[in-house]
PDB file of C-alpha atoms in Angstrom:
ATOM      1  CA  MET M   6      -7.991 -15.779  18.054  1.00  0.00           C
ATOM      2  CA  ALA M   7      -7.850 -18.990  16.011  1.00  0.00           C
ATOM      3  CA  ASP M   8     -10.929 -17.922  14.025  1.00  0.00           C
ATOM      4  CA  GLY M   9      -9.269 -14.573  13.335  1.00  0.00           C
ATOM      5  CA  PHE M  10      -6.043 -16.203  12.137  1.00  0.00           C
ATOM      6  CA  ALA M  11      -8.084 -18.396   9.795  1.00  0.00           C
ATOM      7  CA  GLY M  12     -10.048 -15.367   8.581  1.00  0.00           C
ATOM      8  CA  LEU M  13      -6.881 -13.450   7.709  1.00  0.00           C
ATOM      9  CA  LEU M  14      -5.359 -16.477   6.002  1.00  0.00           C
ATOM     10  CA  GLY M  15      -8.528 -16.863   3.966  1.00  0.00           C
ATOM     11  CA  LYS M  16      -8.535 -13.187   2.988  1.00  0.00           C
ATOM     12  CA  TRP M  17      -4.822 -12.694   2.202  1.00  0.00           C
ATOM     13  CA  GLY M  18      -3.573 -16.238   1.667  1.00  0.00           C
ATOM     14  CA  PRO M  19      -2.734 -18.851   0.805  1.00  0.00           C
ATOM     15  CA  GLY M  20       0.512 -18.696   2.657  1.00  0.00           C
ATOM     16  CA  ASP M  21       2.309 -19.265   5.927  1.00  0.00           C
ATOM     17  CA  HIS M  22      -0.018 -19.463   8.935  1.00  0.00           C
ATOM     18  CA  ARG M  23       2.579 -17.625  11.032  1.00  0.00           C
ATOM     19  CA  ALA M  24       2.241 -14.581   8.772  1.00  0.00           C
ATOM     20  CA  ALA M  25      -1.525 -14.536   9.397  1.00  0.00           C
ATOM     21  CA  VAL M  26      -0.853 -14.673  13.145  1.00  0.00           C
ATOM     22  CA  SER M  27       1.567 -11.764  12.793  1.00  0.00           C
ATOM     23  CA  LEU M  28      -1.003  -9.804  10.785  1.00  0.00           C
ATOM     24  CA  TRP M  29      -3.529 -10.400  13.575  1.00  0.00           C
ATOM     25  CA  THR M  30      -1.313  -8.775  16.209  1.00  0.00           C
ATOM     26  CA  GLN M  31      -0.467  -5.896  13.873  1.00  0.00           C
ATOM     27  CA  GLY M  32      -4.156  -5.099  13.504  1.00  0.00           C
ATOM     28  CA  TYR M  33      -4.980  -5.744  17.143  1.00  0.00           C
ATOM     29  CA  PHE M  34      -2.351  -3.457  18.639  1.00  0.00           C
ATOM     30  CA  GLY M  35      -2.926  -0.794  15.997  1.00  0.00           C
ATOM     31  CA  ARG M  36      -6.621  -0.601  16.839  1.00  0.00           C
ATOM     32  CA  PHE M  37      -6.009  -0.739  20.600  1.00  0.00           C
ATOM     33  CA  PHE M  38      -3.130   1.721  21.027  1.00  0.00           C
ATOM     34  CA  ARG M  39      -4.382   4.535  18.805  1.00  0.00           C
ATOM     35  CA  PRO M  40      -7.549   5.511  20.739  1.00  0.00           C
ATOM     36  CA  VAL M  41      -6.093   4.668  24.161  1.00  0.00           C
ATOM     37  CA  LEU M  42      -3.069   6.919  23.609  1.00  0.00           C
ATOM     38  CA  ALA M  43      -5.132   9.662  21.961  1.00  0.00           C
ATOM     39  CA  TYR M  44      -7.624   9.891  24.822  1.00  0.00           C
ATOM     40  CA  GLY M  45      -4.837   9.666  27.400  1.00  0.00           C
ATOM     41  CA  LEU M  46      -2.293  12.075  25.971  1.00  0.00           C
ATOM     42  CA  ILE M  47      -4.694  14.652  24.539  1.00  0.00           C
ATOM     43  CA  HIS M  48      -7.532  14.625  27.090  1.00  0.00           C
ATOM     44  CA  ASP M  49      -5.943  12.890  30.114  1.00  0.00           C
ATOM     45  CA  ILE M  50      -8.704  10.273  29.946  1.00  0.00           C
ATOM     46  CA  TRP M  51      -7.302   6.804  30.628  1.00  0.00           C
ATOM     47  CA  PHE M  52      -8.804   3.326  30.473  1.00  0.00           C
ATOM     48  CA  SER M  53      -8.075   0.063  32.243  1.00  0.00           C
ATOM     49  CA  PRO M  54      -5.939  -2.172  30.014  1.00  0.00           C
ATOM     50  CA  ARG M  55      -6.588  -5.306  32.100  1.00  0.00           C
ATOM     51  CA  LEU M  56      -7.931  -8.070  29.857  1.00  0.00           C
ATOM     52  CA  ALA M  57     -10.836  -8.650  32.245  1.00  0.00           C
ATOM     53  CA  ASP M  58     -11.933  -5.020  31.701  1.00  0.00           C
ATOM     54  CA  VAL M  59     -11.718  -5.082  27.902  1.00  0.00           C
ATOM     55  CA  SER M  60     -14.612  -6.062  25.625  1.00  0.00           C
ATOM     56  CA  VAL M  61     -13.956  -6.689  21.939  1.00  0.00           C
ATOM     57  CA  ALA M  62     -16.280  -6.512  18.927  1.00  0.00           C
ATOM     58  CA  LEU M  63     -15.207  -8.712  16.027  1.00  0.00           C
ATOM     59  CA  SER M  64     -15.330  -8.055  12.293  1.00  0.00           C
ATOM     60  CA  GLU M  65     -16.900 -10.384   9.750  1.00  0.00           C
ATOM     61  CA  ILE M  66     -13.625 -12.349   9.548  1.00  0.00           C
ATOM     62  CA  LYS M  67     -13.433 -12.594  13.357  1.00  0.00           C
ATOM     63  CA  ILE M  68     -10.642 -10.115  14.006  1.00  0.00           C
ATOM     64  CA  PRO M  69     -10.905  -7.322  16.629  1.00  0.00           C
ATOM     65  CA  ALA M  70     -12.629  -4.267  15.162  1.00  0.00           C
ATOM     66  CA  ARG M  71     -13.659  -2.183  18.210  1.00  0.00           C
ATOM     67  CA  PHE M  72     -12.999  -2.099  21.944  1.00  0.00           C
ATOM     68  CA  ALA M  73     -15.177  -1.158  24.917  1.00  0.00           C
ATOM     69  CA  LEU M  74     -13.033  -0.014  27.846  1.00  0.00           C
ATOM     70  CA  LYS M  75     -13.528   1.021  31.463  1.00  0.00           C
ATOM     71  CA  ARG M  76     -12.303   4.441  32.506  1.00  0.00           C
ATOM     72  CA  VAL M  77      -9.805   4.655  35.381  1.00  0.00           C
ATOM     73  CA  GLN M  78      -8.484   7.494  37.499  1.00  0.00           C
ATOM     74  CA  SER M  79      -5.665   9.524  36.059  1.00  0.00           C
ATOM     75  CA  ALA M  80      -2.136   8.747  37.242  1.00  0.00           C
ATOM     76  CA  SER M  81       1.298   9.509  35.815  1.00  0.00           C
ATOM     77  CA  VAL M  82       1.797   8.792  32.124  1.00  0.00           C
ATOM     78  CA  GLU M  83       4.562   6.362  33.058  1.00  0.00           C
ATOM     79  CA  GLN M  84       2.178   4.385  35.297  1.00  0.00           C
ATOM     80  CA  HIS M  85      -0.468   4.207  32.581  1.00  0.00           C
ATOM     81  CA  LEU M  86       1.984   3.105  29.901  1.00  0.00           C
ATOM     82  CA  TRP M  87       3.598   0.425  32.035  1.00  0.00           C
ATOM     83  CA  SER M  88       0.107  -0.814  32.878  1.00  0.00           C
ATOM     84  CA  ILE M  89      -0.675  -1.033  29.147  1.00  0.00           C
ATOM     85  CA  VAL M  90       2.572  -2.946  28.587  1.00  0.00           C
ATOM     86  CA  HIS M  91       2.325  -5.430  31.455  1.00  0.00           C
ATOM     87  CA  GLU M  92      -1.437  -5.820  31.891  1.00  0.00           C
ATOM     88  CA  HIS M  93      -2.396  -5.855  28.230  1.00  0.00           C
ATOM     89  CA  ALA M  94       0.352  -6.270  25.627  1.00  0.00           C
ATOM     90  CA  GLN M  95       2.305  -8.880  27.566  1.00  0.00           C
ATOM     91  CA  PRO M  96      -0.616 -11.259  28.337  1.00  0.00           C
ATOM     92  CA  VAL M  97      -2.002 -10.910  24.799  1.00  0.00           C
ATOM     93  CA  ILE M  98       1.405 -11.844  23.368  1.00  0.00           C
ATOM     94  CA  GLU M  99       1.892 -14.698  25.830  1.00  0.00           C
ATOM     95  CA  ASN M 100      -1.512 -16.123  24.885  1.00  0.00           C
ATOM     96  CA  ILE M 101      -0.737 -15.946  21.161  1.00  0.00           C
ATOM     97  CA  VAL M 102       2.715 -17.498  21.545  1.00  0.00           C
ATOM     98  CA  SER M 103       1.218 -20.329  23.615  1.00  0.00           C
ATOM     99  CA  LEU M 104      -1.566 -20.918  21.095  1.00  0.00           C
ATOM    100  CA  THR M 105       0.497 -20.717  17.911  1.00  0.00           C
ATOM    101  CA  GLY M 106       4.141 -21.392  18.763  1.00  0.00           C
ATOM    102  CA  THR M 107       5.158 -18.192  16.951  1.00  0.00           C
ATOM    103  CA  SER M 108       7.991 -15.932  18.070  1.00  0.00           C
ATOM    104  CA  GLU M 109       7.392 -13.697  21.074  1.00  0.00           C
ATOM    105  CA  ARG M 110       9.814 -11.164  19.580  1.00  0.00           C
ATOM    106  CA  LEU M 111       7.717 -11.007  16.386  1.00  0.00           C
ATOM    107  CA  HIS M 112       4.632  -9.935  18.316  1.00  0.00           C
ATOM    108  CA  TRP M 113       6.517  -7.499  20.539  1.00  0.00           C
ATOM    109  CA  SER M 114       7.791  -5.964  17.305  1.00  0.00           C
ATOM    110  CA  ASN M 115       4.214  -5.594  16.041  1.00  0.00           C
ATOM    111  CA  ALA M 116       3.176  -4.015  19.339  1.00  0.00           C
ATOM    112  CA  SER M 117       6.198  -1.704  19.261  1.00  0.00           C
ATOM    113  CA  PHE M 118       5.509  -0.540  15.713  1.00  0.00           C
ATOM    114  CA  ALA M 119       1.790   0.012  16.457  1.00  0.00           C
ATOM    115  CA  PHE M 120       2.707   2.050  19.541  1.00  0.00           C
ATOM    116  CA  TYR M 121       5.184   4.224  17.639  1.00  0.00           C
ATOM    117  CA  ARG M 122       2.752   4.793  14.763  1.00  0.00           C
ATOM    118  CA  SER M 123      -0.039   5.763  17.155  1.00  0.00           C
ATOM    119  CA  TYR M 124       2.257   8.106  19.062  1.00  0.00           C
ATOM    120  CA  GLN M 125       3.577   9.708  15.879  1.00  0.00           C
ATOM    121  CA  GLN M 126       0.034  10.409  14.656  1.00  0.00           C
ATOM    122  CA  ILE M 127      -0.696  12.236  17.912  1.00  0.00           C
ATOM    123  CA  ARG M 128       2.662  14.020  17.784  1.00  0.00           C
ATOM    124  CA  THR M 129       1.920  15.540  14.371  1.00  0.00           C
ATOM    125  CA  LEU M 130      -1.411  17.087  15.410  1.00  0.00           C
ATOM    126  CA  TRP M 131       0.347  20.325  16.430  1.00  0.00           C
ATOM    127  CA  SER M 132       3.486  22.194  15.521  1.00  0.00           C
ATOM    128  CA  GLU M 133       6.012  22.635  18.314  1.00  0.00           C
ATOM    129  CA  ALA M 134       4.888  26.254  18.731  1.00  0.00           C
ATOM    130  CA  GLU M 135       1.187  25.384  19.006  1.00  0.00           C
ATOM    131  CA  ILE M 136       1.177  22.268  21.177  1.00  0.00           C
ATOM    132  CA  PRO M 137      -0.824  22.743  24.430  1.00  0.00           C
ATOM    133  CA  ALA M 138       1.394  22.829  27.507  1.00  0.00           C
ATOM    134  CA  ALA M 139      -0.328  19.851  29.169  1.00  0.00           C
ATOM    135  CA  VAL M 140       0.088  17.713  26.051  1.00  0.00           C
ATOM    136  CA  ALA M 141       3.737  18.763  25.725  1.00  0.00           C
ATOM    137  CA  THR M 142       4.375  17.668  29.315  1.00  0.00           C
ATOM    138  CA  GLN M 143       2.765  14.280  28.742  1.00  0.00           C
ATOM    139  CA  ARG M 144       4.656  13.849  25.493  1.00  0.00           C
ATOM    140  CA  ARG M 145       7.982  14.397  27.231  1.00  0.00           C
ATOM    141  CA  GLN M 146       7.078  11.700  29.742  1.00  0.00           C
ATOM    142  CA  VAL M 147       6.252   9.283  26.918  1.00  0.00           C
ATOM    143  CA  GLU M 148       9.533   9.971  25.157  1.00  0.00           C
ATOM    144  CA  ARG M 149      11.528   9.388  28.336  1.00  0.00           C
ATOM    145  CA  LEU M 150       9.843   6.011  28.704  1.00  0.00           C
ATOM    146  CA  MET M 151      10.399   5.186  25.028  1.00  0.00           C
ATOM    147  CA  ALA M 152      14.133   5.479  25.690  1.00  0.00           C
ATOM    148  CA  SER M 153      13.923   2.630  28.226  1.00  0.00           C
ATOM    149  CA  ASP M 154      15.129  -0.912  27.635  1.00  0.00           C
ATOM    150  CA  HIS M 155      11.819  -2.671  26.991  1.00  0.00           C
ATOM    151  CA  PRO M 156      10.811  -4.546  23.832  1.00  0.00           C
ATOM    152  CA  LEU M 157       7.734  -2.387  23.319  1.00  0.00           C
ATOM    153  CA  PHE M 158       9.968   0.656  22.873  1.00  0.00           C
ATOM    154  CA  GLN M 159      13.144  -0.920  21.470  1.00  0.00           C
ATOM    155  CA  LEU M 160      11.940  -2.913  18.451  1.00  0.00           C
ATOM    156  CA  SER M 161      11.157   0.123  16.284  1.00  0.00           C
ATOM    157  CA  ARG M 162      13.314   3.138  15.493  1.00  0.00           C
ATOM    158  CA  GLN M 163      12.997   6.525  13.863  1.00  0.00           C
ATOM    159  CA  ILE M 164      15.152   7.333  10.834  1.00  0.00           C
ATOM    160  CA  PRO M 165      17.260  10.407  11.724  1.00  0.00           C
ATOM    161  CA  GLY M 166      15.693  13.545  10.299  1.00  0.00           C
ATOM    162  CA  ALA M 167      12.286  11.959   9.612  1.00  0.00           C
ATOM    163  CA  GLN M 168       9.411  13.827  11.231  1.00  0.00           C
ATOM    164  CA  ASP M 169       6.438  11.512  10.714  1.00  0.00           C
ATOM    165  CA  GLU M 170       5.439   7.858  10.884  1.00  0.00           C
ATOM    166  CA  GLN M 171       6.854   7.254   7.389  1.00  0.00           C
ATOM    167  CA  GLY M 172      10.281   7.469   9.022  1.00  0.00           C
ATOM    168  CA  LEU M 173       9.677   4.447  11.257  1.00  0.00           C
ATOM    169  CA  VAL M 174      11.688   1.277  10.711  1.00  0.00           C
ATOM    170  CA  ARG M 175      11.138  -2.081  12.363  1.00  0.00           C
ATOM    171  CA  LYS M 176      13.965  -4.109  13.856  1.00  0.00           C
ATOM    172  CA  VAL M 177      12.146  -7.413  13.243  1.00  0.00           C
ATOM    173  CA  CYS M 178      10.473  -8.367   9.951  1.00  0.00           C
ATOM    174  CA  CYS M 179       6.696  -8.833  10.250  1.00  0.00           C
ATOM    175  CA  ILE M 180       6.858 -11.683   7.626  1.00  0.00           C
ATOM    176  CA  ARG M 181       3.733 -10.399   5.866  1.00  0.00           C
ATOM    177  CA  PHE M 182       5.350 -11.272   2.527  1.00  0.00           C
ATOM    178  CA  LYS M 183       4.716 -14.935   3.381  1.00  0.00           C
ATOM    179  CA  LEU M 184       1.027 -14.352   2.538  1.00  0.00           C
ATOM    180  CA  ASP M 185       0.467 -14.432  -1.213  1.00  0.00           C
ATOM    181  CA  GLY M 186      -1.858 -11.416  -1.101  1.00  0.00           C
ATOM    182  CA  LEU M 187       0.631  -9.223   0.801  1.00  0.00           C
ATOM    183  CA  LYS M 188       3.999  -9.585  -0.920  1.00  0.00           C
ATOM    184  CA  LYS M 189       5.069  -5.955  -0.599  1.00  0.00           C
ATOM    185  CA  CYS M 190       5.778  -3.874   2.473  1.00  0.00           C
ATOM    186  CA  GLY M 191       6.762  -0.254   2.805  1.00  0.00           C
ATOM    187  CA  ALA M 192       9.611   1.800   4.158  1.00  0.00           C
ATOM    188  CA  ALA M 193       9.248   0.185   7.585  1.00  0.00           C
ATOM    189  CA  CYS M 194      10.910  -3.057   6.465  1.00  0.00           C
ATOM    190  CA  PRO M 195      14.077  -3.655   8.516  1.00  0.00           C
ATOM    191  CA  VAL M 196      15.979  -4.950   5.466  1.00  0.00           C
ATOM    192  CA  GLY M 197      17.202  -2.181   3.192  1.00  0.00           C
ATOM    193  CA  HIS M 198      14.689   0.345   4.649  1.00  0.00           C
ATOM    194  CA  LEU M 199      12.673   0.365   1.400  1.00  0.00           C
ATOM    195  CA  ALA M 200      11.806  -3.251   0.696  1.00  0.00           C
ATOM    196  CA  CYS M 201      12.801  -6.591   2.092  1.00  0.00           C
ATOM    197  CA  SER M 202      15.074  -8.549  -0.255  1.00  0.00           C
ATOM    198  CA  ALA M 203      12.748 -11.504   0.137  1.00  0.00           C
ATOM    199  CA  HIS M 204       9.897  -9.316  -1.121  1.00  0.00           C
ATOM    200  CA  ARG M 205      11.887  -8.190  -4.160  1.00  0.00           C
ATOM    201  CA  LYS M 206      12.776 -11.808  -4.915  1.00  0.00           C
ATOM    202  CA  ALA M 207       9.126 -12.830  -4.627  1.00  0.00           C
ATOM    203  CA  ASP M 208       8.123 -10.025  -7.025  1.00  0.00           C
ATOM    204  CA  ILE M 209      10.718 -11.119  -9.579  1.00  0.00           C
ATOM    205  CA  HIS M 210       9.592 -14.733  -9.387  1.00  0.00           C
ATOM    206  CA  ALA M 211       5.972 -13.665  -9.810  1.00  0.00           C
ATOM    207  CA  ARG M 212       6.642 -11.907 -13.131  1.00  0.00           C
ATOM    208  CA  PRO M 213       5.747 -13.717 -16.386  1.00  0.00           C
TER     209      PRO M 213
END
């Protein structure tokens, strides 16, 4: 992890080390959730999220690039998702908080946003009229769980009327603007929905 933080700081910095740590969890959860949810919700193929069962291949800057996972027997979607939350996301976040002293809520926010983005990408594969019945059933189970009071599902929200991942808004800033190479963020910023005021201020100060 420490090598990965340093790699991201070297690529996108200079800047605040905490922002590099945040960027690490954004990338990690994005790469982990997308295939796990796609296999599970589309094909009912699920994998063990336990850290002991997960192998990771690293990129040239020492951040997770690919995962090798062990298949497990199918259970309810709720069981699989709670397993992902408690046996994977939670220990990963606890390890990072212990190692770096960064905010636990920051990393839960990154996990939440990665989960929502991954789910939205799967959700837009079919129109409501064309979605396979089995997938529709699993999707309803996911959405019931997403309404629960857990940080994985409560730190991101959908803008009313938005139909795709571009309508997602965070509830906690990812602080990426604290890296000099990543001053701007998109519509997901929790401040003003379009751009964080701190980002706009940084852009103004950067102008000649």
